[in-house]
Tab-separated table of C-alpha atoms in Angstrom:
chain	number	residue	atom	x	y	z
O	1	UNK	CA	15.951	14.852	-17.248
O	2	UNK	CA	17.533	11.702	-15.667
O	3	UNK	CA	15.984	8.665	-15.884
O	4	UNK	CA	16.925	5.351	-13.878
O	5	UNK	CA	16.333	2.009	-15.375
O	6	UNK	CA	16.494	-1.446	-13.721
O	7	UNK	CA	17.519	-4.598	-15.522
O	8	UNK	CA	18.808	-8.249	-14.726
O	9	UNK	CA	16.678	-11.625	-14.275
O	10	UNK	CA	13.398	-11.489	-13.054
O	11	UNK	CA	13.811	-15.635	-11.748
O	12	UNK	CA	16.598	-16.549	-9.074
O	13	UNK	CA	16.619	-19.716	-7.675
O	14	UNK	CA	17.046	-20.033	-3.316
O	15	UNK	CA	20.441	-19.954	-2.047
O	16	UNK	CA	21.873	-18.329	-5.242
O	17	UNK	CA	23.119	-14.549	-5.963
O	18	UNK	CA	20.483	-11.736	-7.460
O	19	UNK	CA	22.221	-9.883	-9.124
O	20	UNK	CA	20.819	-5.855	-11.081
O	21	UNK	CA	22.222	-3.215	-13.061
O	22	UNK	CA	20.185	0.417	-12.872
O	23	UNK	CA	21.308	2.323	-16.145
O	24	UNK	CA	21.403	6.281	-15.656
O	25	UNK	CA	20.384	8.170	-18.763
O	26	UNK	CA	19.606	11.618	-19.429
O	27	UNK	CA	20.334	15.041	-17.777
O	28	UNK	CA	23.427	17.279	-17.986
O	29	UNK	CA	26.624	16.911	-16.151
O	30	UNK	CA	25.433	18.233	-13.230
O	31	UNK	CA	27.725	19.178	-10.059
O	32	UNK	CA	27.793	18.396	-6.689
O	33	UNK	CA	27.131	14.879	-5.113
O	34	UNK	CA	24.499	12.770	-5.349
O	35	UNK	CA	23.751	9.264	-3.452
O	36	UNK	CA	22.424	6.180	-5.766
O	37	UNK	CA	20.496	3.509	-3.955
O	38	UNK	CA	18.906	0.418	-4.242
O	39	UNK	CA	15.644	0.097	-2.547
O	40	UNK	CA	12.966	-3.108	-2.457
O	41	UNK	CA	9.038	-3.779	-1.889
O	42	UNK	CA	7.785	-7.205	-1.525
O	43	UNK	CA	4.880	-7.617	-3.206
O	44	UNK	CA	1.353	-6.115	-1.583
O	45	UNK	CA	4.138	-4.634	1.450
O	46	UNK	CA	6.299	-1.258	2.464
O	47	UNK	CA	9.433	0.056	1.126
O	48	UNK	CA	12.801	-1.233	2.517
O	49	UNK	CA	16.333	0.941	1.670
O	50	UNK	CA	19.090	-1.455	0.686
O	51	UNK	CA	21.669	0.624	0.329
O	52	UNK	CA	23.471	3.265	-1.353
O	53	UNK	CA	26.749	4.095	-2.975
O	54	UNK	CA	27.438	7.966	-3.658
O	55	UNK	CA	29.353	9.613	-6.102
O	56	UNK	CA	32.354	9.986	-4.188
O	57	UNK	CA	32.829	8.163	-0.618
O	58	UNK	CA	31.848	5.234	1.612
O	59	UNK	CA	28.727	2.291	0.182
O	60	UNK	CA	26.588	1.684	3.460
O	61	UNK	CA	24.055	-0.549	3.900
O	62	UNK	CA	21.034	-1.375	5.517
O	63	UNK	CA	22.344	-3.556	8.511
O	64	UNK	CA	19.792	-6.111	7.951
O	65	UNK	CA	21.386	-7.339	4.643
O	66	UNK	CA	24.863	-6.201	5.224
O	67	UNK	CA	26.445	-9.529	5.399
O	68	UNK	CA	24.784	-10.295	1.621
O	69	UNK	CA	24.737	-7.327	-0.023
O	70	UNK	CA	27.042	-5.716	-2.484
O	71	UNK	CA	26.254	-2.349	-4.426
O	72	UNK	CA	29.083	-0.857	-6.808
O	73	UNK	CA	29.333	1.651	-9.787
O	74	UNK	CA	30.956	2.144	-13.152
O	75	UNK	CA	30.409	5.906	-12.824
O	76	UNK	CA	32.024	6.195	-16.948
O	77	UNK	CA	29.633	3.760	-18.086
O	78	UNK	CA	26.881	5.497	-16.277
O	79	UNK	CA	25.619	2.045	-13.947
O	80	UNK	CA	25.684	1.203	-10.815
O	81	UNK	CA	25.004	-2.368	-9.469
O	82	UNK	CA	23.521	-4.765	-6.771
O	83	UNK	CA	24.281	-7.927	-5.799
O	84	UNK	CA	22.452	-10.171	-3.209
O	85	UNK	CA	23.447	-13.230	-2.013
O	86	UNK	CA	21.966	-16.671	-0.467
O	87	UNK	CA	18.518	-15.565	-1.390
O	88	UNK	CA	15.479	-17.413	-0.154
O	89	UNK	CA	12.009	-16.562	-0.639
O	90	UNK	CA	12.117	-13.774	1.773
O	91	UNK	CA	13.990	-11.433	-0.865
O	92	UNK	CA	10.713	-11.670	-3.654
O	93	UNK	CA	10.352	-7.951	-4.431
O	94	UNK	CA	10.037	-5.389	-6.802
O	95	UNK	CA	13.677	-3.383	-6.477
O	96	UNK	CA	14.035	-0.344	-7.684
O	97	UNK	CA	17.056	1.941	-7.951
O	98	UNK	CA	17.073	5.256	-6.946
O	99	UNK	CA	18.859	8.602	-6.986
O	100	UNK	CA	19.017	11.129	-4.396
O	101	UNK	CA	18.419	14.443	-3.925
O	102	UNK	CA	21.247	16.970	-3.998
O	103	UNK	CA	22.550	18.176	-0.510
O	104	UNK	CA	19.390	16.313	1.384
O	105	UNK	CA	20.556	13.125	0.593
O	106	UNK	CA	18.775	10.483	2.106
O	107	UNK	CA	14.981	11.538	-0.161
O	108	UNK	CA	14.552	9.878	-3.058
O	109	UNK	CA	14.096	12.073	-5.979
O	110	UNK	CA	14.326	10.218	-8.613
O	111	UNK	CA	13.405	6.339	-8.882
O	112	UNK	CA	13.536	3.718	-11.903
O	113	UNK	CA	10.056	1.891	-12.512
O	114	UNK	CA	11.291	-0.960	-10.453
O	115	UNK	CA	11.906	-4.720	-11.590
O	116	UNK	CA	10.352	-7.462	-10.291
O	117	UNK	CA	12.691	-10.499	-8.999
O	118	UNK	CA	11.125	-13.610	-7.998
O	119	UNK	CA	12.940	-16.365	-5.623
O	120	UNK	CA	11.898	-19.338	-6.363
B	1	UNK	CA	16.887	1.823	13.633
B	2	UNK	CA	14.405	4.619	13.668
B	3	UNK	CA	10.634	3.330	13.730
B	4	UNK	CA	8.488	5.379	11.834
B	5	UNK	CA	4.473	4.543	12.656
B	6	UNK	CA	2.098	5.949	10.098
B	7	UNK	CA	-1.882	6.429	10.901
B	8	UNK	CA	-4.148	5.482	10.054
B	9	UNK	CA	-3.591	2.893	7.941
B	10	UNK	CA	-6.337	3.407	5.601
B	11	UNK	CA	-8.538	6.532	5.060
B	12	UNK	CA	-12.155	6.701	3.504
B	13	UNK	CA	-11.956	10.346	1.750
B	14	UNK	CA	-14.099	11.997	-0.574
B	15	UNK	CA	-13.172	14.620	-3.528
B	16	UNK	CA	-12.765	18.118	-2.341
B	17	UNK	CA	-12.120	16.732	1.299
B	18	UNK	CA	-8.990	18.270	3.091
B	19	UNK	CA	-6.516	15.288	4.428
B	20	UNK	CA	-4.435	14.732	7.193
B	21	UNK	CA	-1.836	12.324	7.560
B	22	UNK	CA	0.427	11.369	10.540
B	23	UNK	CA	3.902	9.974	11.143
B	24	UNK	CA	5.383	9.477	14.249
B	25	UNK	CA	9.717	8.605	14.801
B	26	UNK	CA	10.339	6.659	17.341
B	27	UNK	CA	13.128	9.190	18.206
B	28	UNK	CA	13.614	12.696	16.709
B	29	UNK	CA	14.441	12.703	13.234
B	30	UNK	CA	14.617	16.457	13.547
B	31	UNK	CA	13.205	17.411	10.278
B	32	UNK	CA	15.087	14.879	7.772
B	33	UNK	CA	11.409	13.452	7.167
B	34	UNK	CA	9.826	13.131	3.365
B	35	UNK	CA	6.985	12.300	2.090
B	36	UNK	CA	6.149	10.112	-0.666
B	37	UNK	CA	3.007	9.237	-2.982
B	38	UNK	CA	2.799	5.420	-4.636
B	39	UNK	CA	-0.220	4.490	-6.997
B	40	UNK	CA	-0.430	0.829	-8.294
B	41	UNK	CA	2.655	-0.541	-10.279
B	42	UNK	CA	4.269	2.610	-10.277
B	43	UNK	CA	7.433	3.599	-8.277
B	44	UNK	CA	7.133	5.791	-5.008
B	45	UNK	CA	7.420	9.732	-5.839
B	46	UNK	CA	8.797	12.447	-3.472
B	47	UNK	CA	6.729	14.596	-2.893
B	48	UNK	CA	8.032	16.489	0.711
B	49	UNK	CA	11.527	17.023	1.971
B	50	UNK	CA	13.229	18.257	4.749
B	51	UNK	CA	9.534	17.813	6.298
B	52	UNK	CA	8.095	20.670	4.519
B	53	UNK	CA	9.579	21.501	1.112
B	54	UNK	CA	7.900	20.655	-1.345
B	55	UNK	CA	9.382	18.646	-4.380
B	56	UNK	CA	10.027	19.778	-8.131
B	57	UNK	CA	6.384	20.144	-9.928
B	58	UNK	CA	4.004	19.001	-6.697
B	59	UNK	CA	0.943	20.721	-6.281
B	60	UNK	CA	0.660	23.235	-3.865
B	61	UNK	CA	-2.420	21.328	-2.321
B	62	UNK	CA	0.600	19.051	-0.693
B	63	UNK	CA	1.828	20.838	2.482
B	64	UNK	CA	4.206	19.023	5.437
B	65	UNK	CA	4.704	19.850	8.421
B	66	UNK	CA	6.397	19.088	11.957
B	67	UNK	CA	9.575	18.301	13.283
B	68	UNK	CA	11.506	16.112	15.641
B	69	UNK	CA	9.383	13.199	15.873
B	70	UNK	CA	5.900	14.230	15.072
B	71	UNK	CA	4.907	15.127	11.083
B	72	UNK	CA	1.762	15.522	9.112
B	73	UNK	CA	1.040	15.652	5.254
B	74	UNK	CA	-1.522	17.178	4.479
B	75	UNK	CA	-3.579	17.479	0.897
B	76	UNK	CA	-5.651	20.677	1.272
B	77	UNK	CA	-8.697	19.716	-1.253
B	78	UNK	CA	-8.199	16.018	-2.501
B	79	UNK	CA	-8.649	15.253	-6.474
B	80	UNK	CA	-8.878	12.195	-7.747
B	81	UNK	CA	-5.191	11.930	-8.965
B	82	UNK	CA	-4.470	11.813	-5.221
B	83	UNK	CA	-6.317	8.218	-4.266
B	84	UNK	CA	-3.083	6.227	-3.754
B	85	UNK	CA	-0.523	5.149	-0.789
B	86	UNK	CA	1.871	7.944	1.271
B	87	UNK	CA	4.677	6.842	2.782
B	88	UNK	CA	6.712	8.801	5.435
B	89	UNK	CA	10.419	8.110	5.593
B	90	UNK	CA	12.735	9.487	7.599
B	91	UNK	CA	17.087	9.967	6.781
B	92	UNK	CA	18.661	11.369	9.633
B	93	UNK	CA	19.577	8.390	11.873
B	94	UNK	CA	21.011	6.315	8.858
B	95	UNK	CA	21.879	3.400	8.316
B	96	UNK	CA	19.022	2.222	7.619
B	97	UNK	CA	16.938	5.190	5.899
B	98	UNK	CA	13.425	3.941	7.266
B	99	UNK	CA	9.678	4.214	5.965
B	100	UNK	CA	6.463	4.510	7.689
B	101	UNK	CA	3.803	1.351	6.523
B	102	UNK	CA	2.098	3.502	4.456
B	103	UNK	CA	-1.370	4.918	5.128
B	104	UNK	CA	-3.926	3.857	2.018
B	105	UNK	CA	-6.502	6.818	0.797
B	106	UNK	CA	-9.739	4.934	-0.407
B	107	UNK	CA	-12.295	6.797	-2.155
B	108	UNK	CA	-15.306	7.093	-0.001
């Protein structure tokens, strides 16, 4: 089945740019459209949706982060990417990538294990 | 932005008990509501989507109900592996998708 794996630096300096990659593996060529999201969870806190990129169509971002975030994908290599610039300590979190259900695009059916990014 | 409020924040229960968790939206989200289970050190697991549809592989003891602004997740007979944090999430009015703050199930 489909698996997701996040990768990237675990430590980012304040004011610099956080860059993460989500690699998609497994699964057969499934027809239909999926949305590929980034979410985050500060230590001991709840979940925040950052944004998503669909198989085709526009990218959407959380308005609270929109000025600092970009999500893109390389479908041929089955990867999608997150960049978050001008980071502060408030951006310290476990970052997850996730795939939506087909048709219920806002329900996150498959998740990566998550990667902790510390801003310090 | 739709604000999701879950209650209670923490619930102490014994194995075998029936448990009901609540989630309220600040405005109608129709049935575009999902529930997740998260255990320490793990990503969330999708349990319920479209308010009442169980995701693949989710045991039948988990059920969801509600529409509009009020939703519930019921666990009919709590098993030891069910002690976790549960989040509701709306996907009707976006961006952004928004989550509740979570309900933690503790062992009594």
